[in-house]
Each structure stands twice: as structure tokens, then as C-alpha cells.
């Protein structure tokens, strides 16, 4: 099987790496990819950008691929999966209509209500007055979300009513701006990827992500600064419960509406004292959770994604997993997430090979004119390591991070620390 992967982040690098380990996969093409993926797959440019359907179809045709995996949300919401399907390709990734589960928080709430999925109370607002009413009705802490895609920057959680209103004003000022004011959900957060072929659902292993830029969950939200899996502190029944109460009803509701969801339904949950509640749906694999989830998946990935793309997930059977723990730490550029500095040389990646199990996945990397590896984005690298215990995986991943030099870079030093110390509890 020949596979085309669309994207250029560490999530796609992890997908490419896992596909490369599947004996049924003969070749992997990536568009546009990055210098890290260039070493293990054929990278093709996408002249019109990641959401350019015509270029994606052209690359898929030229290479005669058997499967296309769409990584990021932007091309999904823009309909790239639809264009590829119309051109006759098997695609892992939802149609634009189904990707609205991520593209519009108001739409996601509507589907959840119809499917009786447990989530926070919410009101969709189009004026500042409606927002003020909703804030007062729900009380602090206030949760205000931009309705549309905002690359991790659309949500404000605050005790400060004025700050909540300020965020709402900024979102409403956009063309067609809408905001969702939501009940605050307390409890540890979990990411669960549910692979679906439009009818049935197979859950992957739960993971936990660290969204804030600084240690102790300080500072602004980011795309994600690190992750680990498995979650020894979470109930063993969690994945099954989420499938039964959340993912399966959602997939059925989407099919009932005539817009079946094929791909990963990424369920972002809060494990509240009253049980798991959906914080958000995404329509794709999460970054950086994918880096740790795929590090442990021993079922061949190409066959799994191909089965989902072709409506034959019931042929796959139970997924198998390594018993090891995986941790990933994101190395971010100076000034990320505000205005990440680019163009700084990156050294020491080869030295990571000396650390058992550790490896480096590329995200915002590029080549200078002289071929030097340089930073080219906010999240630059995702360093991954495995261990027999979480503590071993943590110490390996941080040893590996220390080998890498990138001027001005920063990373969190407390990824998976609370779990290692047994400080996490449900409810
Ligand atoms: P989202 O983009 O919806 O994932 O939200 C980003 C982050 O905001 C989440 O990971 C949570 O930490 C936080 N958040 C979102 N919604 C809620 C909520 N209803 N209650 C508490 N925290 C929330
Ligand atoms: N790590 C969260 C996300 O991918 O949205």
C-alpha cells in the first residue's frame, strides 16, 4: 500500500514513522512535510498551501496512492477530504460537513444535544448583551469560546468577568462572529482518539496533553507543550465508557444527518465528579498526544487507517499496545506562543540517539540556504521517549531534550510530573 500524508507537524511525523513500521505499507509520500520527514519519506510541495485541494489531488494521482491521511484541521474544514474522495481516493479524514464538529463549537453542541452526549451547559451568543447574561447565569469561573477555528487561542477561562467580556467582544467583532459561553468543568483533562469508519468506533489509548506554555499550567494556551500515555490514574473502563456514551452516539447522529464522520473523532474530556464531560471535539489526531499514542500502538497503522477509510473497521479486531509508558516534550521557539522567532540553528539531534528509546520528531523546522537545520515555527521539535515506568520515560525524555541546542528555546519541565507523583485523581 502507498500512503499520502498531508501536513508538516510532529503529529504527521509520528504518523509517517508509524506507517513506515507497517509491513503492508510500501511507500509514504508527505505533502508538504518537513526536514525530519524528508529523511524517511518522499516530501512533495503543496504550492497552494495545506488547504489547496487541487494540489493534494494532483500529488495523490501522480503517486497513485491507495490511501490519503489528512493531518491538520484546516484542510478538513476546507473540504480537502471531499475533493480527494471525489477524485476516487480512500481518505482517512472527515468531509467538510463532518469536520464542523471541530470547525464550529455551536454545531458540536447541537450534535451533542441531539445525541444526548454529556457536556457542559452552554449558550451560543451573537451580542455582548447575550454574553453578559450568560456569564451571569453560569457564574465564575467563566468560559468563553470563539465559535470557529482559532488554533488553540479561541478559549478564555477566567475568574474576571471583564476579561471574559473582552474576549467575547474580540470574537464577535469578526465577520459572522459567534461565541459559546460554557459552564466551567472541573477535573483532570483527557484526550481520547476514536477512530471511525462512519459507523463503528475503535478507541485508541487515552493520553493527557499540557496546553499552557509554562510549568504549573501558567501562562497562555498553546497548541500543546507535551503529553504522555497511558494514564495509570484514570479508570480502566474510561475508553469503553467514552465510546458508549459519547463517541458512538455522536457517530450515529452524524450518520443520521447524512454527514457520516470518517477519521479520528478526538474527544477532549474533563473527568468531573459527575463523570466524563466533553470539553471539545476535534476532527483529527491531536498534537502532541499522537506522538505518545502511536509510540505505543503495535497494531499496524496503515491497515487500521485504510479500514476506517473504506468502511471496514469491523475487520480490524482489537488493537494491541506496548505496555511501556511514552512521554513527549515539545521544544518551542523563543517567544512562542506570542511571536515565535525563526531561523535559529538547531544542533544536537544526533546525540539523542545515545539516550535509550528516545527520538526526535520535527515540527517547525526548515533548512537555511546552506543546508543548516533551523527553526521555522513555534513548536519546533517533539522529543519522545519510552520506559518501563512513567518515571523512566520522563527521565529519558528530559535527558534527550538536554542534548538539543536551539537558542532562546523553551520547554516545560513538568510534563507527566503530577502523574509520576500520583497526584492526579478523578473527581
Ligand atoms: P478547547 O479549545 O475547547 O480545548 O479549550 C482549551 C482549553 O480550555 C481546554 O483544554 C481546557 O483546559 C479549557 N476549557 C475549555 N472548556 C472548558 C470548560 N467548559 N471548563 C473548564 N475548562 C475549559
Ligand atoms: N493537543 C490538542 C490539540 O491537538 O488540539
Coordinates of C-alpha atoms and ligand atoms in Angstrom, one line a residue:
X1 CA 0.0 0.0 0.0
X2 CA 1.2 3.5 -0.9
X3 CA 0.1 6.3 1.5
X4 CA 0.0 10.1 1.2
X5 CA 0.0 12.1 4.4
X6 CA -0.9 15.8 4.4
X7 CA 0.7 18.0 7.0
X8 CA 4.0 19.2 8.3
X9 CA 4.0 18.9 12.1
X10 CA 5.3 16.5 14.6
X11 CA 1.9 14.8 14.6
X12 CA 2.4 14.0 10.9
X13 CA 6.0 12.9 11.5
X14 CA 4.7 10.5 14.1
X15 CA 2.1 9.2 11.6
X16 CA 4.7 8.8 8.9
X17 CA 7.0 6.9 11.3
X18 CA 4.2 4.5 12.3
X19 CA 3.2 3.9 8.7
X20 CA 6.8 3.2 7.9
X21 CA 6.8 0.4 10.5
X22 CA 3.7 -1.2 8.9
X23 CA 4.9 -4.1 6.7
X24 CA 1.8 -3.6 4.5
X25 CA 3.0 0.0 3.6
X26 CA 5.5 0.1 0.7
X27 CA 5.9 3.8 0.4
X28 CA 4.9 7.0 2.2
X29 CA 4.6 10.4 0.5
X30 CA 4.2 13.6 2.6
X31 CA 3.0 17.0 1.5
X32 CA 4.4 19.3 2.3
X33 CA 6.3 17.6 5.2
X34 CA 9.4 19.0 6.9
X35 CA 13.2 18.2 7.0
X36 CA 12.6 15.4 9.6
X37 CA 10.1 13.6 7.5
X38 CA 12.3 14.1 4.4
X39 CA 14.7 11.5 5.8
X40 CA 12.1 8.8 6.0
X41 CA 9.5 9.6 3.3
X42 CA 9.2 11.5 0.0
X43 CA 8.2 15.1 0.6
X44 CA 6.2 16.9 -2.1
X45 CA 5.5 20.7 -2.0
X46 CA 1.9 22.0 -1.9
X47 CA 2.2 25.2 -3.8
X48 CA -1.2 26.5 -2.8
X49 CA -0.8 25.7 0.8
X50 CA -2.2 22.9 3.0
X51 CA -5.8 23.6 2.2
X52 CA -5.3 23.6 -1.6
X53 CA -7.4 20.6 -2.8
X54 CA -6.2 20.7 -6.4
X55 CA -2.6 20.3 -5.4
X56 CA -3.4 17.4 -3.0
X57 CA -5.4 15.6 -5.7
X58 CA -2.6 16.1 -8.1
X59 CA 0.1 14.7 -5.8
X60 CA -2.2 11.7 -4.9
X61 CA -2.8 11.0 -8.6
X62 CA 0.9 11.4 -9.6
X63 CA 1.9 8.8 -6.9
X64 CA -1.1 6.6 -7.4
X65 CA -1.6 6.3 -3.7
X66 CA -4.0 3.8 -2.0
X67 CA -4.8 6.0 1.0
X68 CA -4.6 9.6 2.0
X69 CA -4.3 10.7 5.6
X70 CA -5.2 14.3 6.3
X71 CA -3.4 15.5 9.4
X72 CA -4.5 19.1 10.4
X73 CA -8.0 20.6 10.8
X74 CA -7.7 23.5 8.3
X75 CA -7.7 21.3 5.2
X76 CA -10.5 19.1 6.6
X77 CA -12.8 22.1 7.3
X78 CA -11.9 23.5 3.9
X79 CA -13.1 20.3 2.2
X80 CA -9.8 18.7 1.0
X81 CA -11.0 15.2 2.0
X82 CA -14.2 15.7 -0.1
X83 CA -12.1 16.7 -3.2
X84 CA -9.8 13.6 -2.7
X85 CA -12.9 11.3 -2.3
X86 CA -14.5 12.8 -5.4
X87 CA -11.3 12.0 -7.2
X88 CA -11.6 8.4 -6.2
X89 CA -9.2 8.1 -3.3
X90 CA -9.7 6.3 0.0
X91 CA -9.3 9.1 2.6
X92 CA -8.8 9.0 6.3
X93 CA -10.3 12.3 7.4
X94 CA -13.8 13.7 7.6
X95 CA -15.7 15.7 4.9
X96 CA -16.1 19.4 5.4
X97 CA -19.7 18.8 6.6
X98 CA -18.5 16.3 9.3
X99 CA -15.4 18.3 10.3
X100 CA -17.8 21.0 11.5
X101 CA -17.7 19.0 14.8
X102 CA -14.4 20.9 15.2
X103 CA -15.0 23.9 12.9
X104 CA -18.0 25.2 14.9
X105 CA -18.4 24.8 18.6
X106 CA -22.0 25.7 18.3
X107 CA -22.6 22.9 15.8
X108 CA -20.8 20.5 18.1
X109 CA -23.0 21.5 20.9
X110 CA -26.1 20.9 18.7
X111 CA -24.9 17.4 17.8
X112 CA -24.1 16.6 21.4
X113 CA -27.6 17.7 22.5
X114 CA -29.2 15.6 19.8
X115 CA -27.1 12.6 20.7
X116 CA -27.6 13.1 24.5
X117 CA -23.8 13.3 25.0
X118 CA -22.7 14.6 28.4
X119 CA -21.1 18.0 28.1
X120 CA -21.2 21.4 29.9
X121 CA -24.2 23.6 29.7
X122 CA -23.7 26.2 27.0
X123 CA -25.3 29.2 25.3
X124 CA -24.5 30.4 21.8
X125 CA -24.3 34.2 21.7
X126 CA -24.1 36.8 18.9
X127 CA -24.2 40.0 21.0
X128 CA -22.3 41.3 24.0
X129 CA -25.6 41.6 25.9
X130 CA -26.3 37.9 25.4
X131 CA -22.8 37.1 26.6
X132 CA -23.2 39.2 29.7
X133 CA -26.5 37.5 30.5
X134 CA -24.9 34.0 30.0
X135 CA -21.9 34.9 32.2
X136 CA -24.2 36.0 35.0
X137 CA -26.4 32.9 34.6
X138 CA -23.5 30.5 34.8
X139 CA -21.2 32.3 37.2
X140 CA -17.4 32.2 37.6
X141 CA -15.0 30.7 36.5
X142 CA -16.2 32.0 33.1
X143 CA -15.5 30.0 29.9
X144 CA -15.9 31.9 26.6
X145 CA -15.1 30.2 23.3
X146 CA -14.8 31.6 19.8
X147 CA -17.3 29.5 17.7
X148 CA -14.8 29.0 14.8
X149 CA -11.3 27.6 14.4
X150 CA -8.7 29.6 16.4
X151 CA -5.6 27.4 16.6
X152 CA -5.9 26.9 20.3
X153 CA -6.3 30.6 21.0
X154 CA -10.1 30.8 20.9
X155 CA -10.9 29.8 24.5
X156 CA -10.6 32.0 27.6
X157 CA -11.2 30.6 31.1
X158 CA -11.1 33.3 33.7
X159 CA -12.5 34.5 37.1
X160 CA -12.6 38.0 35.7
X161 CA -15.9 39.0 34.1
X162 CA -14.4 41.9 32.3
X163 CA -11.7 39.8 30.7
X164 CA -14.4 37.3 29.6
X165 CA -16.4 40.1 28.0
X166 CA -13.3 41.5 26.4
X167 CA -12.6 38.1 24.7
X168 CA -16.2 37.8 23.6
X169 CA -16.1 41.3 22.1
X170 CA -13.0 40.4 20.1
X171 CA -14.6 37.2 18.8
X172 CA -17.9 38.9 18.0
X173 CA -16.1 41.7 16.0
X174 CA -15.2 39.1 13.4
X175 CA -17.4 38.6 10.3
X176 CA -20.2 36.4 11.4
X177 CA -18.7 36.2 14.9
X178 CA -20.4 34.0 17.4
X179 CA -19.2 32.8 20.9
X180 CA -20.2 30.0 23.1
X181 CA -20.4 30.7 26.8
X182 CA -20.0 27.5 28.7
X183 CA -20.3 26.1 32.2
X184 CA -16.9 25.6 33.9
X185 CA -16.0 21.9 34.1
X186 CA -13.5 20.8 36.8
X187 CA -11.4 17.7 36.9
X188 CA -8.4 16.3 35.0
X189 CA -8.4 16.5 31.3
X190 CA -8.0 13.5 29.0
X191 CA -7.7 13.2 25.2
X192 CA -9.2 10.1 23.6
X193 CA -8.9 9.4 19.9
X194 CA -11.8 7.5 18.5
X195 CA -11.1 6.0 15.0
X196 CA -14.4 5.7 13.0
X197 CA -15.4 4.4 9.6
X198 CA -18.6 6.4 9.8
X199 CA -20.5 3.6 11.6
X200 CA -18.3 1.9 14.2
X201 CA -15.7 3.2 16.6
X202 CA -12.4 1.9 17.8
X203 CA -10.8 3.9 20.7
X204 CA -7.0 4.4 20.9
X205 CA -5.3 4.7 24.3
X206 CA -6.1 7.8 26.4
X207 CA -3.4 10.5 26.7
X208 CA -3.0 13.7 28.6
X209 CA -1.8 17.0 27.0
X210 CA -0.3 20.1 28.6
X211 CA -1.8 23.2 26.9
X212 CA -0.4 26.1 28.9
X213 CA 3.1 27.3 28.0
X214 CA 4.6 27.3 31.4
X215 CA 5.3 24.9 34.3
X216 CA 2.4 24.5 36.7
X217 CA 0.0 25.4 33.9
X218 CA 1.0 29.0 34.0
X219 CA 0.8 31.4 31.0
X220 CA -1.1 31.4 27.8
X221 CA -2.6 28.5 26.0
X222 CA -0.6 26.9 23.2
X223 CA -1.1 24.1 20.7
X224 CA 0.2 21.7 23.4
X225 CA 3.6 21.5 25.1
X226 CA 3.8 17.8 25.9
X227 CA 1.9 14.6 26.5
X228 CA 2.0 11.2 28.0
X229 CA 0.2 7.9 27.7
X230 CA -1.1 5.6 29.2
X231 CA -2.9 7.2 32.1
X232 CA -2.5 4.8 35.0
X233 CA -4.6 7.1 37.3
X234 CA -7.7 7.0 35.0
X235 CA -10.4 4.3 35.3
X236 CA -9.6 1.3 33.2
X237 CA -13.1 1.5 31.8
X238 CA -12.7 5.1 30.6
X239 CA -12.2 4.3 26.9
X240 CA -15.2 2.0 26.7
X241 CA -17.4 4.4 28.7
X242 CA -16.5 7.3 26.3
X243 CA -17.2 5.1 23.3
X244 CA -20.6 4.1 24.6
X245 CA -21.8 7.4 26.0
X246 CA -20.0 9.9 23.7
X247 CA -18.3 8.7 20.5
X248 CA -20.8 6.0 19.3
X249 CA -23.9 8.3 19.8
X250 CA -22.1 11.1 18.0
X251 CA -21.0 9.0 15.1
X252 CA -24.6 7.7 14.8
X253 CA -26.0 11.2 14.9
X254 CA -23.6 12.4 12.2
X255 CA -24.6 9.4 10.0
X256 CA -28.3 10.1 10.7
X257 CA -27.8 13.6 9.4
X258 CA -26.4 12.3 6.2
X259 CA -22.8 13.5 7.0
X260 CA -21.0 10.4 8.3
X261 CA -17.8 11.0 10.1
X262 CA -14.8 9.1 8.8
X263 CA -11.5 9.7 10.6
X264 CA -10.5 10.5 14.2
X265 CA -13.1 11.9 16.5
X266 CA -10.8 13.4 19.1
X267 CA -12.8 13.6 22.3
X268 CA -11.4 16.2 24.8
X269 CA -12.8 15.4 28.2
X270 CA -12.9 16.7 31.7
X271 CA -13.2 13.9 34.2
X272 CA -15.6 15.7 36.6
X273 CA -17.0 14.4 39.9
X274 CA -20.2 13.7 37.9
X275 CA -18.4 11.7 35.2
X276 CA -16.7 12.4 31.9
X277 CA -17.9 15.6 30.1
X278 CA -16.9 16.6 26.6
X279 CA -14.9 19.8 26.6
X280 CA -14.4 19.8 22.8
X281 CA -14.5 17.6 19.7
X282 CA -11.7 17.8 17.2
X283 CA -11.9 16.1 13.8
X284 CA -8.3 14.9 13.6
X285 CA -5.4 13.4 15.6
X286 CA -4.2 15.7 18.4
X287 CA -0.7 17.2 18.6
X288 CA 1.3 16.3 20.7
X289 CA -0.9 13.4 22.0
X290 CA -0.4 11.4 18.7
X291 CA 3.3 11.3 19.3
X292 CA 2.8 9.3 22.5
X293 CA -0.2 7.3 21.5
X294 CA 1.3 6.0 18.2
X295 CA 4.6 5.3 20.1
X296 CA 2.7 2.5 21.9
X297 CA 0.4 1.2 19.2
X298 CA 1.6 -2.1 18.0
X299 CA -1.3 -2.8 15.6
X300 CA -0.1 -1.8 12.1
X301 CA -1.3 1.8 11.5
X302 CA -1.7 1.7 7.7
X303 CA -4.2 -1.2 7.8
X304 CA -6.1 0.4 10.6
X305 CA -6.5 3.8 8.8
X306 CA -7.2 2.1 5.5
X307 CA -10.0 0.0 7.1
X308 CA -11.5 3.2 8.6
X309 CA -11.3 5.0 5.2
X310 CA -13.0 2.1 3.4
X311 CA -15.8 1.3 5.9
X312 CA -14.3 -2.0 7.0
X313 CA -13.3 -1.2 10.6
X314 CA -15.1 -4.3 11.8
X315 CA -12.4 -6.4 10.1
X316 CA -9.6 -4.9 12.3
X317 CA -10.3 -6.6 15.6
X318 CA -8.9 -5.5 18.9
X319 CA -5.9 -3.1 18.9
X320 CA -2.7 -4.1 20.6
X321 CA -0.4 -1.9 22.7
X322 CA 3.0 -1.9 24.1
X323 CA 3.0 -2.0 28.0
X324 CA 5.6 0.8 28.0
X325 CA 5.0 4.4 29.0
X326 CA 5.6 7.2 26.5
X327 CA 6.3 10.8 27.2
X328 CA 6.8 13.7 24.7
X329 CA 8.2 17.1 25.4
X330 CA 7.8 20.0 22.9
X331 CA 10.8 22.2 22.3
X332 CA 9.4 25.6 21.4
X333 CA 11.0 28.6 19.8
X334 CA 11.8 31.9 21.6
X335 CA 8.7 33.9 22.2
X336 CA 6.3 31.1 21.4
X337 CA 3.2 31.3 21.5
X338 CA 3.2 35.1 21.0
X339 CA 5.5 35.8 18.1
X340 CA 7.9 32.8 17.7
X341 CA 11.4 33.7 16.4
X342 CA 12.5 31.6 13.5
X343 CA 15.8 31.0 11.7
X344 CA 17.9 29.8 14.7
X345 CA 20.2 26.8 14.1
X346 CA 19.3 23.6 15.8
X347 CA 22.1 21.2 16.9
X348 CA 22.4 18.0 19.0
X349 CA 19.6 16.0 17.4
X350 CA 22.0 13.1 16.6
X351 CA 23.1 13.0 20.2
X352 CA 19.6 12.0 21.2
X353 CA 20.4 8.5 19.7
X354 CA 22.6 7.9 22.7
X355 CA 19.5 8.0 25.0
X356 CA 17.8 4.6 25.0
X357 CA 14.4 4.7 23.2
X358 CA 14.5 8.4 22.6
X359 CA 13.9 10.1 19.2
X360 CA 13.0 13.4 17.8
X361 CA 10.0 14.3 15.6
X362 CA 10.2 17.5 13.6
X363 CA 7.5 20.2 13.5
X364 CA 8.6 23.8 12.9
X365 CA 12.0 23.1 11.3
X366 CA 13.5 24.2 8.0
X367 CA 16.7 24.3 6.0
X368 CA 18.8 27.5 5.7
X369 CA 20.3 28.2 2.2
X370 CA 23.5 26.4 3.3
X371 CA 21.5 23.3 4.4
X372 CA 21.7 24.0 8.2
X373 CA 18.7 22.8 10.2
X374 CA 16.9 25.9 11.6
X375 CA 13.8 26.7 13.5
X376 CA 10.8 27.7 11.2
X377 CA 7.8 27.7 13.5
X378 CA 6.6 28.0 17.1
X379 CA 6.6 24.3 18.2
X380 CA 10.0 23.2 16.7
X381 CA 10.5 19.6 17.9
X382 CA 8.7 16.9 19.8
X383 CA 11.1 14.7 21.7
X384 CA 9.7 11.3 22.6
X385 CA 11.0 8.5 24.9
X386 CA 9.6 5.3 26.3
X387 CA 10.1 3.5 29.6
X388 CA 9.0 0.6 31.7
X389 CA 7.7 3.1 34.1
X390 CA 6.5 6.7 33.6
X391 CA 9.4 7.8 35.7
X392 CA 11.9 6.1 33.4
X393 CA 10.2 7.5 30.3
X394 CA 10.3 11.0 31.9
X395 CA 14.0 10.9 32.8
X396 CA 14.9 9.6 29.3
X397 CA 12.9 12.3 27.5
X398 CA 14.4 15.1 29.6
X399 CA 17.9 13.7 29.1
X400 CA 17.2 13.8 25.4
X401 CA 15.8 17.3 25.5
X402 CA 19.0 18.5 27.2
X403 CA 21.1 17.3 24.2
X404 CA 19.4 19.7 21.9
X405 CA 20.6 23.2 21.4
X406 CA 18.3 25.9 20.0
X407 CA 19.0 29.5 21.1
X408 CA 16.1 31.0 23.1
X409 CA 14.1 27.8 23.1
X410 CA 12.0 26.7 26.0
X411 CA 10.1 23.7 27.1
X412 CA 8.0 22.6 30.1
X413 CA 9.9 20.7 32.8
X414 CA 6.8 19.2 34.4
X415 CA 5.3 17.1 31.7
X416 CA 3.7 14.0 33.3
X417 CA 5.2 15.0 36.7
X418 CA 1.9 15.1 38.6
X419 CA 1.1 11.6 37.2
X420 CA 4.5 10.3 38.2
X421 CA 3.9 11.6 41.7
X422 CA 0.4 10.0 41.9
X423 CA -1.1 13.4 42.4
X424 CA -4.0 13.0 39.9
X425 CA -7.4 11.9 40.9
X426 CA -10.7 11.7 39.2
X427 CA -13.5 13.9 40.6
Ligands
LIG1 P1 -10.6 23.9 23.8 O1 -10.0 24.7 22.7 O2 -12.1 23.8 23.8 O3 -9.9 22.6 24.0 O4 -10.3 24.6 25.2 C1 -8.9 24.9 25.5 C2 -8.7 24.6 27.0 O5 -9.6 25.5 27.7 C3 -9.1 23.2 27.4 O6 -8.1 22.3 27.2 C4 -9.5 23.4 28.9 O7 -8.3 23.5 29.6 C5 -10.1 24.8 28.9 N1 -11.5 24.7 28.8 C6 -12.3 24.6 27.7 N2 -13.6 24.5 28.1 C7 -13.7 24.4 29.4 C8 -14.7 24.3 30.4 N3 -16.0 24.2 30.0 N4 -14.4 24.2 31.7 C9 -13.1 24.3 32.1 N5 -12.1 24.4 31.2 C10 -12.3 24.5 29.9
LIG2 N1 -3.3 18.8 21.7 C1 -4.6 19.3 21.4 C2 -4.9 19.5 20.0 O1 -4.3 18.9 19.1 O2 -5.8 20.3 19.7

